[in-house]
């Protein structure tokens, strides 16, 4: 999902820590208690969460770019306002996720610097281009839809600040998802040209969206610890299947065809999709997706070109504080 | 297939509303160009927020203009199907974003005017314009506060930010005079109590500017040559490019529902 690169093995340093504290910590997790910033926690728990929450935050911020690509070209004023508001919401999500990550002891600046240096990941999905207006509908419908599928269980994550941030994020995401679906519905009820635009967007986004849930369970080493710590409550494949089952009827209602000729419905009603091309996924994670370089370049440009503004704000704040101190001394 | 521009019957009232709608849309569009690219995330949020307020104002004003016109036009036809010569916005708002200082100085000049303007418009005899004034005044007050704080930070921040802020003031100053210009059609609306005389706002506008600019250790230019033309469709070269982007979907796929 937004934190795919977490699917790597975690260094287990719990052996170095107080075993009694660790046992007590696990007992609290098992009792569904929330862990709060000042509570004792294993270093690996802190590290995993810092990475997960910051990757999620980076995804929100980088995710502004593909949709932001259409703000200046939205086809009506209503759509323009809605899209701008949506991208603004994503920035807000990024900000409060960074704030949640900061409660674990790493500053937003450090987290952002790691992302800009290419050391931290963000969701693979944002490395695909938005080529037509239908991509904006598709992102809302599928990308936000997939995000919700992943994030609703995170509202019960064992770490309090993350769980609470997710509650707010999910409310807004579900609004975005409906908005995206409504764009698709409008296109599908429109001209042949518009319907073709919608189908083309679905064709391009379908597989990358399925990859958002991360590698198949068989190859995902990370999930065990995360599950034990109640950070993750469902496996990648479980969430992916849930998403596919929810999405197929929505596509049918739109009159669109899922670009998977091998898809079948099993006896239990689950839609069984064909093999995902994990080579593409790995390439995108490795930085070779269609837009990886553009996305990083855009974020770095904003950061670099904004440096003088941030310096000016800091310099002014220092001057003002000095003046206030001097005034108070008089 | 070329898409024809809509025709607008520019009665004084229609023209009056369209001019203010164009100001709000073009400035809102410019600010929206920052979304995802601002110097800090808080400013991605703030500039988008201001853009949203302005686009909201534009929609109400276009809708009112279309209603006053009484024809087939609506907010989208007015926004998407008029060309550069039919646009009636101030030259100030179409100026490119430039750096952050230029964007904020443009905003400061405009918001310092809009804040006073919309507050005065709350007394318009036209109930719709008065209502739009009441809503816009609250928004403009926040826009002005945000811009003023940045002018002070940039002016009194670092040597480099001071130079950029002063450069932006000097560059954009010539576009401020147009805000106070009135033509015959508008004069009639002023006499009827529908519009307010912007000349009466100049003193208050100058006071706001002087206060903020002096706190920012910046100066206002002595040069009083002012560019004009936006209100009658004689724009800078920048607007055409903005419109070609803004209108691309409606021009490429005419007559469809989005």
PDB file of C-alpha atoms in Angstrom, chain A residues 61 64-65 68 70-82 84-85 87-88 91-92 94-95 98 108 112 133 186-187 191 193-194 197 298-299 302-303 306 308-313 315-316 319 323, chain B residues 25 29 32-33 35-42 44-46 48-49 51-52 55 58-59 62 75-76 79-80 99-101 150 152-154 156-158 160-161 164 215 245-246 248-250 253 256-258:
ATOM      1  CA  UNK A  61       2.809  14.519  -0.513  1.00  0.00           C
ATOM      2  CA  UNK A  64      -0.327  15.538  -4.814  1.00  0.00           C
ATOM      3  CA  UNK A  65       1.682  15.628  -8.045  1.00  0.00           C
ATOM      4  CA  UNK A  68      -2.144  18.325  -9.231  1.00  0.00           C
ATOM      5  CA  UNK A  70      -4.923  18.368 -13.713  1.00  0.00           C
ATOM      6  CA  UNK A  71      -5.899  21.226 -11.397  1.00  0.00           C
ATOM      7  CA  UNK A  72      -5.190  23.857 -14.029  1.00  0.00           C
ATOM      8  CA  UNK A  73      -7.008  21.834 -16.717  1.00  0.00           C
ATOM      9  CA  UNK A  74     -10.082  20.537 -14.878  1.00  0.00           C
ATOM     10  CA  UNK A  75     -12.995  20.674 -17.323  1.00  0.00           C
ATOM     11  CA  UNK A  76     -15.464  22.713 -15.242  1.00  0.00           C
ATOM     12  CA  UNK A  77     -15.210  25.149 -12.356  1.00  0.00           C
ATOM     13  CA  UNK A  78     -16.963  22.692 -10.055  1.00  0.00           C
ATOM     14  CA  UNK A  79     -14.453  19.963 -10.925  1.00  0.00           C
ATOM     15  CA  UNK A  80     -11.577  22.390 -10.575  1.00  0.00           C
ATOM     16  CA  UNK A  81     -12.644  23.396  -7.064  1.00  0.00           C
ATOM     17  CA  UNK A  82     -13.276  19.778  -6.033  1.00  0.00           C
ATOM     18  CA  UNK A  84      -8.026  21.453  -5.727  1.00  0.00           C
ATOM     19  CA  UNK A  85      -9.777  20.731  -2.433  1.00  0.00           C
ATOM     20  CA  UNK A  87      -5.226  17.669  -3.407  1.00  0.00           C
ATOM     21  CA  UNK A  88      -5.231  20.108  -0.514  1.00  0.00           C
ATOM     22  CA  UNK A  91      -1.359  17.717   1.817  1.00  0.00           C
ATOM     23  CA  UNK A  92      -3.255  17.918   5.096  1.00  0.00           C
ATOM     24  CA  UNK A  94       0.725  14.399   4.853  1.00  0.00           C
ATOM     25  CA  UNK A  95       1.055  17.068   7.523  1.00  0.00           C
ATOM     26  CA  UNK A  98       4.342  13.687   9.720  1.00  0.00           C
ATOM     27  CA  UNK A 108       9.614  16.115   9.900  1.00  0.00           C
ATOM     28  CA  UNK A 112      11.479  14.725   4.402  1.00  0.00           C
ATOM     29  CA  UNK A 133      -9.160  13.674 -17.202  1.00  0.00           C
ATOM     30  CA  UNK A 186     -20.342  11.038 -15.604  1.00  0.00           C
ATOM     31  CA  UNK A 187     -17.831   9.907 -18.238  1.00  0.00           C
ATOM     32  CA  UNK A 191     -20.224  10.441 -25.225  1.00  0.00           C
ATOM     33  CA  UNK A 193     -15.289   9.466 -26.621  1.00  0.00           C
ATOM     34  CA  UNK A 194     -15.701   9.987 -22.884  1.00  0.00           C
ATOM     35  CA  UNK A 197     -11.395   7.713 -22.099  1.00  0.00           C
ATOM     36  CA  UNK A 298       9.424  17.976  -8.693  1.00  0.00           C
ATOM     37  CA  UNK A 299       9.654  17.484  -4.927  1.00  0.00           C
ATOM     38  CA  UNK A 302       9.964  22.687  -4.675  1.00  0.00           C
ATOM     39  CA  UNK A 303      12.221  22.049  -1.698  1.00  0.00           C
ATOM     40  CA  UNK A 306      11.666  27.181  -1.394  1.00  0.00           C
ATOM     41  CA  UNK A 308      15.220  30.928   0.681  1.00  0.00           C
ATOM     42  CA  UNK A 309      11.593  31.347   1.831  1.00  0.00           C
ATOM     43  CA  UNK A 310      12.045  29.005   4.774  1.00  0.00           C
ATOM     44  CA  UNK A 311      15.326  30.716   5.655  1.00  0.00           C
ATOM     45  CA  UNK A 312      13.632  34.116   5.525  1.00  0.00           C
ATOM     46  CA  UNK A 313      10.825  32.920   7.801  1.00  0.00           C
ATOM     47  CA  UNK A 315      15.471  34.646  10.193  1.00  0.00           C
ATOM     48  CA  UNK A 316      12.437  36.823  10.794  1.00  0.00           C
ATOM     49  CA  UNK A 319      14.732  38.711  14.871  1.00  0.00           C
ATOM     50  CA  UNK A 323      13.223  42.226  19.721  1.00  0.00           C
TER      51      UNK A 323
ATOM     52  CA  UNK B  25     -10.824  33.108 -11.343  1.00  0.00           C
ATOM     53  CA  UNK B  29      -5.965  29.732 -11.100  1.00  0.00           C
ATOM     54  CA  UNK B  32      -3.598  26.806  -7.797  1.00  0.00           C
ATOM     55  CA  UNK B  33      -0.467  26.442  -9.964  1.00  0.00           C
ATOM     56  CA  UNK B  35      -0.350  23.299  -5.359  1.00  0.00           C
ATOM     57  CA  UNK B  36       2.249  20.600  -4.719  1.00  0.00           C
ATOM     58  CA  UNK B  37       5.167  22.924  -5.453  1.00  0.00           C
ATOM     59  CA  UNK B  38       5.145  25.472  -2.621  1.00  0.00           C
ATOM     60  CA  UNK B  39       8.174  26.222  -0.414  1.00  0.00           C
ATOM     61  CA  UNK B  40       6.556  24.422   2.524  1.00  0.00           C
ATOM     62  CA  UNK B  41       3.541  22.180   2.973  1.00  0.00           C
ATOM     63  CA  UNK B  42       1.759  24.783   5.074  1.00  0.00           C
ATOM     64  CA  UNK B  44       0.610  24.340  -0.296  1.00  0.00           C
ATOM     65  CA  UNK B  45      -2.373  24.311   2.031  1.00  0.00           C
ATOM     66  CA  UNK B  46      -2.712  28.077   2.439  1.00  0.00           C
ATOM     67  CA  UNK B  48      -4.777  26.251  -2.252  1.00  0.00           C
ATOM     68  CA  UNK B  49      -7.195  27.475   0.346  1.00  0.00           C
ATOM     69  CA  UNK B  51      -7.376  29.725  -4.515  1.00  0.00           C
ATOM     70  CA  UNK B  52     -10.489  27.814  -3.488  1.00  0.00           C
ATOM     71  CA  UNK B  55     -12.673  30.199  -7.444  1.00  0.00           C
ATOM     72  CA  UNK B  58     -15.719  33.566  -9.350  1.00  0.00           C
ATOM     73  CA  UNK B  59     -18.433  30.927  -9.621  1.00  0.00           C
ATOM     74  CA  UNK B  62     -20.281  34.265 -13.149  1.00  0.00           C
ATOM     75  CA  UNK B  75     -20.471  29.864 -15.126  1.00  0.00           C
ATOM     76  CA  UNK B  76     -18.585  27.343 -17.266  1.00  0.00           C
ATOM     77  CA  UNK B  79     -15.034  30.795 -17.848  1.00  0.00           C
ATOM     78  CA  UNK B  80     -14.163  28.320 -20.589  1.00  0.00           C
ATOM     79  CA  UNK B  99       8.989  33.329  -7.204  1.00  0.00           C
ATOM     80  CA  UNK B 100       7.185  33.153  -3.881  1.00  0.00           C
ATOM     81  CA  UNK B 101       7.814  36.865  -3.253  1.00  0.00           C
ATOM     82  CA  UNK B 150       4.589  37.040   4.443  1.00  0.00           C
ATOM     83  CA  UNK B 152       6.866  41.296   6.606  1.00  0.00           C
ATOM     84  CA  UNK B 153       8.725  37.988   6.912  1.00  0.00           C
ATOM     85  CA  UNK B 154      10.266  38.285   3.461  1.00  0.00           C
ATOM     86  CA  UNK B 156      12.556  41.705   7.218  1.00  0.00           C
ATOM     87  CA  UNK B 157      13.907  38.148   6.824  1.00  0.00           C
ATOM     88  CA  UNK B 158      17.238  37.685   5.092  1.00  0.00           C
ATOM     89  CA  UNK B 160      18.156  37.830  -0.157  1.00  0.00           C
ATOM     90  CA  UNK B 161      14.467  37.680   0.685  1.00  0.00           C
ATOM     91  CA  UNK B 164      13.306  39.582  -3.835  1.00  0.00           C
ATOM     92  CA  UNK B 215       7.140  47.119   8.988  1.00  0.00           C
ATOM     93  CA  UNK B 245      -4.457  25.575 -20.290  1.00  0.00           C
ATOM     94  CA  UNK B 246      -7.581  26.451 -18.318  1.00  0.00           C
ATOM     95  CA  UNK B 248      -8.111  22.984 -22.985  1.00  0.00           C
ATOM     96  CA  UNK B 249     -10.741  20.363 -22.115  1.00  0.00           C
ATOM     97  CA  UNK B 250     -13.739  22.445 -23.136  1.00  0.00           C
ATOM     98  CA  UNK B 253     -14.162  18.163 -26.335  1.00  0.00           C
ATOM     99  CA  UNK B 256     -19.852  17.519 -23.323  1.00  0.00           C
ATOM    100  CA  UNK B 257     -20.854  17.049 -19.727  1.00  0.00           C
ATOM    101  CA  UNK B 258     -18.046  16.517 -17.236  1.00  0.00           C
TER     102      UNK B 258
END
